Coordinates of C-alpha atoms in Angstrom, one line a residue:
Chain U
X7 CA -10.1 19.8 -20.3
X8 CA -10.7 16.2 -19.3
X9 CA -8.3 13.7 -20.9
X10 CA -11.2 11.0 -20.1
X11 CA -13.8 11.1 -22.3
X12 CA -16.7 9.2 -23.3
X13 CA -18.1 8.5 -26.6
X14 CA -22.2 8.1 -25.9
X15 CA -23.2 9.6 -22.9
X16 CA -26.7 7.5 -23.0
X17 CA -26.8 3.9 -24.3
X18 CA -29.9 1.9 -24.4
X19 CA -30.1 -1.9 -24.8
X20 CA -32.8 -4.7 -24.2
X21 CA -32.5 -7.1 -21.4
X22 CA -30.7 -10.1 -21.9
X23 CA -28.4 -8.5 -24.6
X24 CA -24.6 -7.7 -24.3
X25 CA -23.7 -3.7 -23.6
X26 CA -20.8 -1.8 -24.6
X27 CA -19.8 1.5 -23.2
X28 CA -16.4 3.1 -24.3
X29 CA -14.2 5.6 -23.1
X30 CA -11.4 7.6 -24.6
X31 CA -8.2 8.7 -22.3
X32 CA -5.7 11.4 -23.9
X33 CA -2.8 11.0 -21.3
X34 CA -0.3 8.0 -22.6
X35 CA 1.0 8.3 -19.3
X36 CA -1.9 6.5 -17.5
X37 CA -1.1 3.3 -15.9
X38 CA -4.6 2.3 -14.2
X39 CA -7.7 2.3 -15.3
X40 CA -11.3 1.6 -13.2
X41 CA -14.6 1.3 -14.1
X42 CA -17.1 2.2 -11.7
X43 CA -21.0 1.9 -11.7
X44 CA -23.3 4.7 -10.2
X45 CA -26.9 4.3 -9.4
X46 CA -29.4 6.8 -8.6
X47 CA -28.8 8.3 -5.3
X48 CA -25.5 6.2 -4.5
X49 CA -21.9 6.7 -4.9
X50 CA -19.8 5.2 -7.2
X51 CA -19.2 1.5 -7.2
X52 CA -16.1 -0.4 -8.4
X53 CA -17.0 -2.2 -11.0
X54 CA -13.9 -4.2 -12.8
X55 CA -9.8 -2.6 -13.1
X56 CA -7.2 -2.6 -15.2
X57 CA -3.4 -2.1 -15.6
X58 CA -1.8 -0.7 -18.7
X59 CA 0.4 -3.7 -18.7
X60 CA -3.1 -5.9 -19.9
X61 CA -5.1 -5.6 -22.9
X62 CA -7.9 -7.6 -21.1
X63 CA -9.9 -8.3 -18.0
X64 CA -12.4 -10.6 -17.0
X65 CA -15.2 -10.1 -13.9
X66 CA -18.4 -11.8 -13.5
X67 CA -20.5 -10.4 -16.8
X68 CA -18.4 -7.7 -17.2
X69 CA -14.9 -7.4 -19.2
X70 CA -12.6 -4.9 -19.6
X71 CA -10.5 -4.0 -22.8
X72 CA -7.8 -1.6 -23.1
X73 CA -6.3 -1.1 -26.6
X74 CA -3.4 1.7 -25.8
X75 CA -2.4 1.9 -29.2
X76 CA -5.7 4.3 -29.7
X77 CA -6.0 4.8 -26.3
X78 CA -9.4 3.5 -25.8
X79 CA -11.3 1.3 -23.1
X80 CA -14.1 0.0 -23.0
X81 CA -17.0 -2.0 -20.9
X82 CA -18.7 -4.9 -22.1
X83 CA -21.2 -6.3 -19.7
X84 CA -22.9 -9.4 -21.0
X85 CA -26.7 -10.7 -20.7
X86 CA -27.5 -7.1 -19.5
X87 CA -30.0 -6.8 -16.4
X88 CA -32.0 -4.4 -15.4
X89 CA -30.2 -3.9 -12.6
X90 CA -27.4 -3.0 -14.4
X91 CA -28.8 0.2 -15.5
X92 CA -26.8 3.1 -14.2
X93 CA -24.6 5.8 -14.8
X94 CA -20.7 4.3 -15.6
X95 CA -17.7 5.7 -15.4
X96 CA -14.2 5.1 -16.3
X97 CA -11.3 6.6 -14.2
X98 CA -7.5 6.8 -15.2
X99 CA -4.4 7.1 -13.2
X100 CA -1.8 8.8 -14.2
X101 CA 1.8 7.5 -13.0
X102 CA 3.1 10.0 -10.7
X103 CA 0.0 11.9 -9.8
X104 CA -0.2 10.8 -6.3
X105 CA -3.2 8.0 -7.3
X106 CA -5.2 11.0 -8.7
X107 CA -8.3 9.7 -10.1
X108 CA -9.4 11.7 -13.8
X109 CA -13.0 10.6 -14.6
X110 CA -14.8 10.7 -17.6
X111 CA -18.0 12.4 -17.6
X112 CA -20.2 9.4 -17.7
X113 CA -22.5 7.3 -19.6
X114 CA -26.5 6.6 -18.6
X115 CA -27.0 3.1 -19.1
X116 CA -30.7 2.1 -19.5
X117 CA -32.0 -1.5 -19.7
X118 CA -35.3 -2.0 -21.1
X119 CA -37.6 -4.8 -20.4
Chain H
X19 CA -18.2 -4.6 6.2
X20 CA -15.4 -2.6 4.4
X21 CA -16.7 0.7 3.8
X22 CA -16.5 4.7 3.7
X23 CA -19.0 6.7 6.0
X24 CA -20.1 9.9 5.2
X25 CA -22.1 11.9 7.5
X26 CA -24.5 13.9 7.0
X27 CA -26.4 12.3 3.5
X28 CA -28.4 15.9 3.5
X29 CA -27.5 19.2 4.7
X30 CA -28.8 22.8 3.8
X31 CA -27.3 25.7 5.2
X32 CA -26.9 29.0 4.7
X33 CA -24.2 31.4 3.3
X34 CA -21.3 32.0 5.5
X35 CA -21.9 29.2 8.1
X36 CA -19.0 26.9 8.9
X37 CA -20.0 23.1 8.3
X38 CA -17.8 20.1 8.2
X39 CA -18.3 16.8 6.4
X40 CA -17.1 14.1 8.1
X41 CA -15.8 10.7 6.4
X42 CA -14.1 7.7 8.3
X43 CA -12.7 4.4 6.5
X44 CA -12.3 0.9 8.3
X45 CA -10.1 -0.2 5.9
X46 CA -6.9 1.1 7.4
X47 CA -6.5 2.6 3.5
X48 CA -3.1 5.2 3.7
X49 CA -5.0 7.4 0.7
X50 CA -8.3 9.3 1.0
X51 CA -9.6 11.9 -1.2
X52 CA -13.0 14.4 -1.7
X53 CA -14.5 14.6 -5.0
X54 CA -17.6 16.9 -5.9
X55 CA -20.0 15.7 -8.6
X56 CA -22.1 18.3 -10.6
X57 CA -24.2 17.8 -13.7
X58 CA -22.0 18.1 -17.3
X59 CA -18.9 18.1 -14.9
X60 CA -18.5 15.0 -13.7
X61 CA -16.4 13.8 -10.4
X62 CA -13.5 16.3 -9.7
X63 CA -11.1 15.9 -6.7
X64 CA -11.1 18.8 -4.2
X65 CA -8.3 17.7 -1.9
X66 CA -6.5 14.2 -1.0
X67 CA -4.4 12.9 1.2
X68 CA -1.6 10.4 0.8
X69 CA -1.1 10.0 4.7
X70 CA -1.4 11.1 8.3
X71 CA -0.7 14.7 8.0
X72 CA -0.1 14.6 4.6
X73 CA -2.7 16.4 2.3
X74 CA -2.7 18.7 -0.6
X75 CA -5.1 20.1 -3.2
X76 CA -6.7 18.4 -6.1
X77 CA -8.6 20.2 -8.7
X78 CA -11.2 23.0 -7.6
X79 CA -9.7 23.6 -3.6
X80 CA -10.7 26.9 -3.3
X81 CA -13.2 27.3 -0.5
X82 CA -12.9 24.3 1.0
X83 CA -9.7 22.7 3.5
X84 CA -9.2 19.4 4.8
X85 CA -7.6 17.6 7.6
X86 CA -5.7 14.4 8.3
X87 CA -4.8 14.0 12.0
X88 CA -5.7 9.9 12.1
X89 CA -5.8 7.5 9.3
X90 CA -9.4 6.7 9.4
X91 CA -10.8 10.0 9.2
X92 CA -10.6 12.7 6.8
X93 CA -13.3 16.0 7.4
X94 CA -13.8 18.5 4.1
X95 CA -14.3 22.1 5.9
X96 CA -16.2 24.4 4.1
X97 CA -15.6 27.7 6.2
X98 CA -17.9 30.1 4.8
X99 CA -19.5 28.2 2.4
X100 CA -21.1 29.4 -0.8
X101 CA -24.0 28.5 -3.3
X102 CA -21.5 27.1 -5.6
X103 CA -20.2 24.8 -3.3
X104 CA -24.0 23.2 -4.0
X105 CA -22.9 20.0 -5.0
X106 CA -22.8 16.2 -4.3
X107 CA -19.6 15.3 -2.2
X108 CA -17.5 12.0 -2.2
X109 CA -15.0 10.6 0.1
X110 CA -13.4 7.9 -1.2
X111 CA -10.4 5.5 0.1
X112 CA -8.0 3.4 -1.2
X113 CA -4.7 1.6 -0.7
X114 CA -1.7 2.5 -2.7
X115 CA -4.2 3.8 -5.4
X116 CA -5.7 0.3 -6.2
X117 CA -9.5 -0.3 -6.0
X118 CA -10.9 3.5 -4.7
X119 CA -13.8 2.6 -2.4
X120 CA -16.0 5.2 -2.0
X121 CA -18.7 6.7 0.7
X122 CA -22.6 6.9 -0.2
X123 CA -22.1 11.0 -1.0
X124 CA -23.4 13.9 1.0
X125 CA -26.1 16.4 -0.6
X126 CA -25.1 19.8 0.0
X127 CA -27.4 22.9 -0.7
X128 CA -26.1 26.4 0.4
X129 CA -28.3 29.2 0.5

């Protein structure tokens, strides 16, 4: 099975509040992690990365955490838009899979007005 | 612009008719890959390539081959494709497997 997993596939928040989507990996091995962003009809768009040597990463509104203890990363994009609603996905890489990408299934992110 | 270009968006064809996807980078990116997306299974590589005439199979390869003969482009082959090769196809790019840009997809329906 996939070792990337998510933990809500559909999240719903209001606009102007701050949205968390999470995302559980299996494989201690993995060494990169990517969030991407995919709208209707588009392919996916990188959103923010992340190296297992960090716990944290800061973009513009988003930030990602990586807690490898429970192997767990998440997505926290503040003062949600609705432009921001889409379907995201995390991504690992595992060290020594020739920069194979393992994605999670996916979580529908819906901003409501 | 930086991109991936896929070509076609759309095609339908029918059972047993050789097709080719094409996908070109302007990144001068060493890795490419093909991913097909389908609903409940999420993105799963097909074939990638590390290099110039370097390739070799991801996940679900059957029915499909690939070819690396420059470093901008990287075709997906379906020679005699099948309905479940239906499916929403990705090239994507990337240099030593930081970043992963990828194309805009190509909607395939076989009948």
């Amino acid at each position: 099975g996939e070792s990337v997993g998510l933990h809500l596939p559909t999240l719903s928040v209001q606009e102007g509040d701050n949205s968390i989507i999470n995302c559980a990996y299996s494989n201690s091995a993995s060494d990169y992690f990517i969030w991407y962003k995919q709208e209707s009809g588009k392919g996916p768009q990188f959103i923010i990365d992340i190296r297992s040597n960090m716990d944290k990463r800061q973009g513009q509104r988003v930030t990602v955490l990586l807690n490898k203890t429970v192997k767990h990363l998440s997505l926290q994009i503040a003062a949600t838009q609705p432009g921001d609603s889409a379907v995201y996905f995390c991504a690992e890489n595992i060290v020594g899979s020739n920069y194979k990408l393992t994605f999670g299934k996916g979580t529908l992110l819906t901003v409501n007005p | 612009e930086a991109q991936v270009t896929q070509n076609p968006r759309y095609l339908i064809t029918v059972t047993g008719k050789k097709l080719t996807v094409t996908c070109s980078q302007n990144m001068n990116h060493e890795y490419m890959s093909w991913y097909r997306q389908d609903p409940g299974l999420g993105l799963r590589q097909i074939y990638y390539s590390m290099n110039v005439e370097v390739t070799d199979k991801g996940d679900v390869p059957e029915g499909y081959k690939v070819s690396r003969k420059e470093k901008r482009n990287f075709p997906l082959i379906l020679e005699s494709p099948s309905p479940n090769q239906t499916s929403l196809y990705f090239c994507a790019s990337s240099l030593a497997g930081v970043g992963y840009t990828f194309g805009s997809g190509t909607r395939l329906t076989v009948v």
